[in-house]
Coordinates of C-alpha atoms in Angstrom, one line a residue:
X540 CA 39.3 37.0 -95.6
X541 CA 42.7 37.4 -93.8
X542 CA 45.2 40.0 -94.2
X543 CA 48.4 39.1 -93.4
X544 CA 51.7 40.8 -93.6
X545 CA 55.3 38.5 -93.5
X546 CA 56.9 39.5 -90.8
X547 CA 59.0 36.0 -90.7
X548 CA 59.9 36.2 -94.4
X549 CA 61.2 39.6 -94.0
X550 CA 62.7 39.0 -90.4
X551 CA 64.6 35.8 -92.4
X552 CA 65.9 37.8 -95.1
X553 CA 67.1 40.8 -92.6
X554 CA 68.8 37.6 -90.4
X555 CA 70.8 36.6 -93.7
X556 CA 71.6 40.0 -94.7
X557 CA 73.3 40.7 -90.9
X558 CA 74.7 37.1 -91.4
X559 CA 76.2 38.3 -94.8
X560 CA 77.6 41.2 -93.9
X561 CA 79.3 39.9 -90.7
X562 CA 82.4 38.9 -92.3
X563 CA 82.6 42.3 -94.0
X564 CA 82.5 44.1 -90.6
X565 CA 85.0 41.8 -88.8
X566 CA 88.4 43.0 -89.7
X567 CA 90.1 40.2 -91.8
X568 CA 94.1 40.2 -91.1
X569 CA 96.1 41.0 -94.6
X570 CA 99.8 40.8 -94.1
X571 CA 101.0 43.8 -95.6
X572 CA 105.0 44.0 -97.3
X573 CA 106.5 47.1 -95.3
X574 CA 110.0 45.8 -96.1
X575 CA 110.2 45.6 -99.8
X576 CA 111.3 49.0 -101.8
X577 CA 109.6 48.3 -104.9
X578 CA 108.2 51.2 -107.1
X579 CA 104.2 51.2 -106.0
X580 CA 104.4 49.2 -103.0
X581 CA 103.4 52.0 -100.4
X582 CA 100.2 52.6 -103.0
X583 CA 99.4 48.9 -102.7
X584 CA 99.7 49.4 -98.9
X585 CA 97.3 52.5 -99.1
X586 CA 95.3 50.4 -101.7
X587 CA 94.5 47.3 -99.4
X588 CA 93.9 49.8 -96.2
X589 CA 91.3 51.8 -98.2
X590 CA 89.8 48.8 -99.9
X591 CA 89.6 47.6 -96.0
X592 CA 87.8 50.6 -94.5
X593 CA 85.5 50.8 -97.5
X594 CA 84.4 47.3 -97.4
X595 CA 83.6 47.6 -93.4
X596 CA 81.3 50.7 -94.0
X597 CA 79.7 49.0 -96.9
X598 CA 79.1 46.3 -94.7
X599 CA 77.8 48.5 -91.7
X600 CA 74.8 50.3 -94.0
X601 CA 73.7 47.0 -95.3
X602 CA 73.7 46.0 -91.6
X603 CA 71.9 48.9 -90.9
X604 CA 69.5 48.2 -93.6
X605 CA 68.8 45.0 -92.8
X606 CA 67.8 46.3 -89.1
X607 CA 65.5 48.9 -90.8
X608 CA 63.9 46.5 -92.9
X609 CA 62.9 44.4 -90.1
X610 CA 61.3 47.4 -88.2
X611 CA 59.4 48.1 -91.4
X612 CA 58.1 44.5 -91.6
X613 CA 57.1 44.9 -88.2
X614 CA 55.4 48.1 -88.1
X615 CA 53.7 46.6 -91.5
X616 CA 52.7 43.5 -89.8
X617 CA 51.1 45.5 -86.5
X618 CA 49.3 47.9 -89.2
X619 CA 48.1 44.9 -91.1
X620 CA 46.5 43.7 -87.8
X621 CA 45.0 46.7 -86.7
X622 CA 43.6 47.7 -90.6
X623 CA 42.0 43.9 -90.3
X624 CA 40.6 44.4 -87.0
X625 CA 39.1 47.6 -88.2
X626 CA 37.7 46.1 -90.9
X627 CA 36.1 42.6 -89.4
X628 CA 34.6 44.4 -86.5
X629 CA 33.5 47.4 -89.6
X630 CA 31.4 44.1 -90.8
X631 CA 30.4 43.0 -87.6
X632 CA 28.3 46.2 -86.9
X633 CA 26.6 45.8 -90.5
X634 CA 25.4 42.4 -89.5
X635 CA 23.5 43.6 -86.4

């Protein structure tokens, strides 16, 4: 009987969920037009700025996530261990 816990599968899903959000959190470069008078274009400036900010902290709590959910998967994976320990050696004294 083993109990076992999967630290790597979570530790590889965290790793692709950082990976993921990297390009999020870097700032991309998005030429804005600050020449042209047309009706709206200072809201589409706004727009693209706001749209910008908001992807970068959406980025930054999945990254955050992703950080948490490997500390989960570890402490899981250290409880797992010490439950199964408990346990075996629990077994070992009823066989003597």
């Amino acid at each position: 009987m083993t109990i076992q816990s999967d630290f790597a599968g979570a530790s590889q899903k965290s790793t692709a969920l950082k990976g993921a959000t990297d390009k999020l959190i870097q700032s991309s470069s998005i030429t804005k037009d600050t020449q042209t008078t047309v009706a709206g274009n200072a809201n589409a400036q706004e727009a693209i700025t706001t749209a910008q900010e908001t992807a970068k902290k959406i980025a930054q709590t999945v990254f955050q996530a992703s950080s948490n959910l490997q500390g989960v998967a570890k402490d899981f994976e250290a409880m797992d261990q010490n439950v199964a320990n408990t346990m075996f050696n629990s077994l070992e004294g009823l066989g003597k």
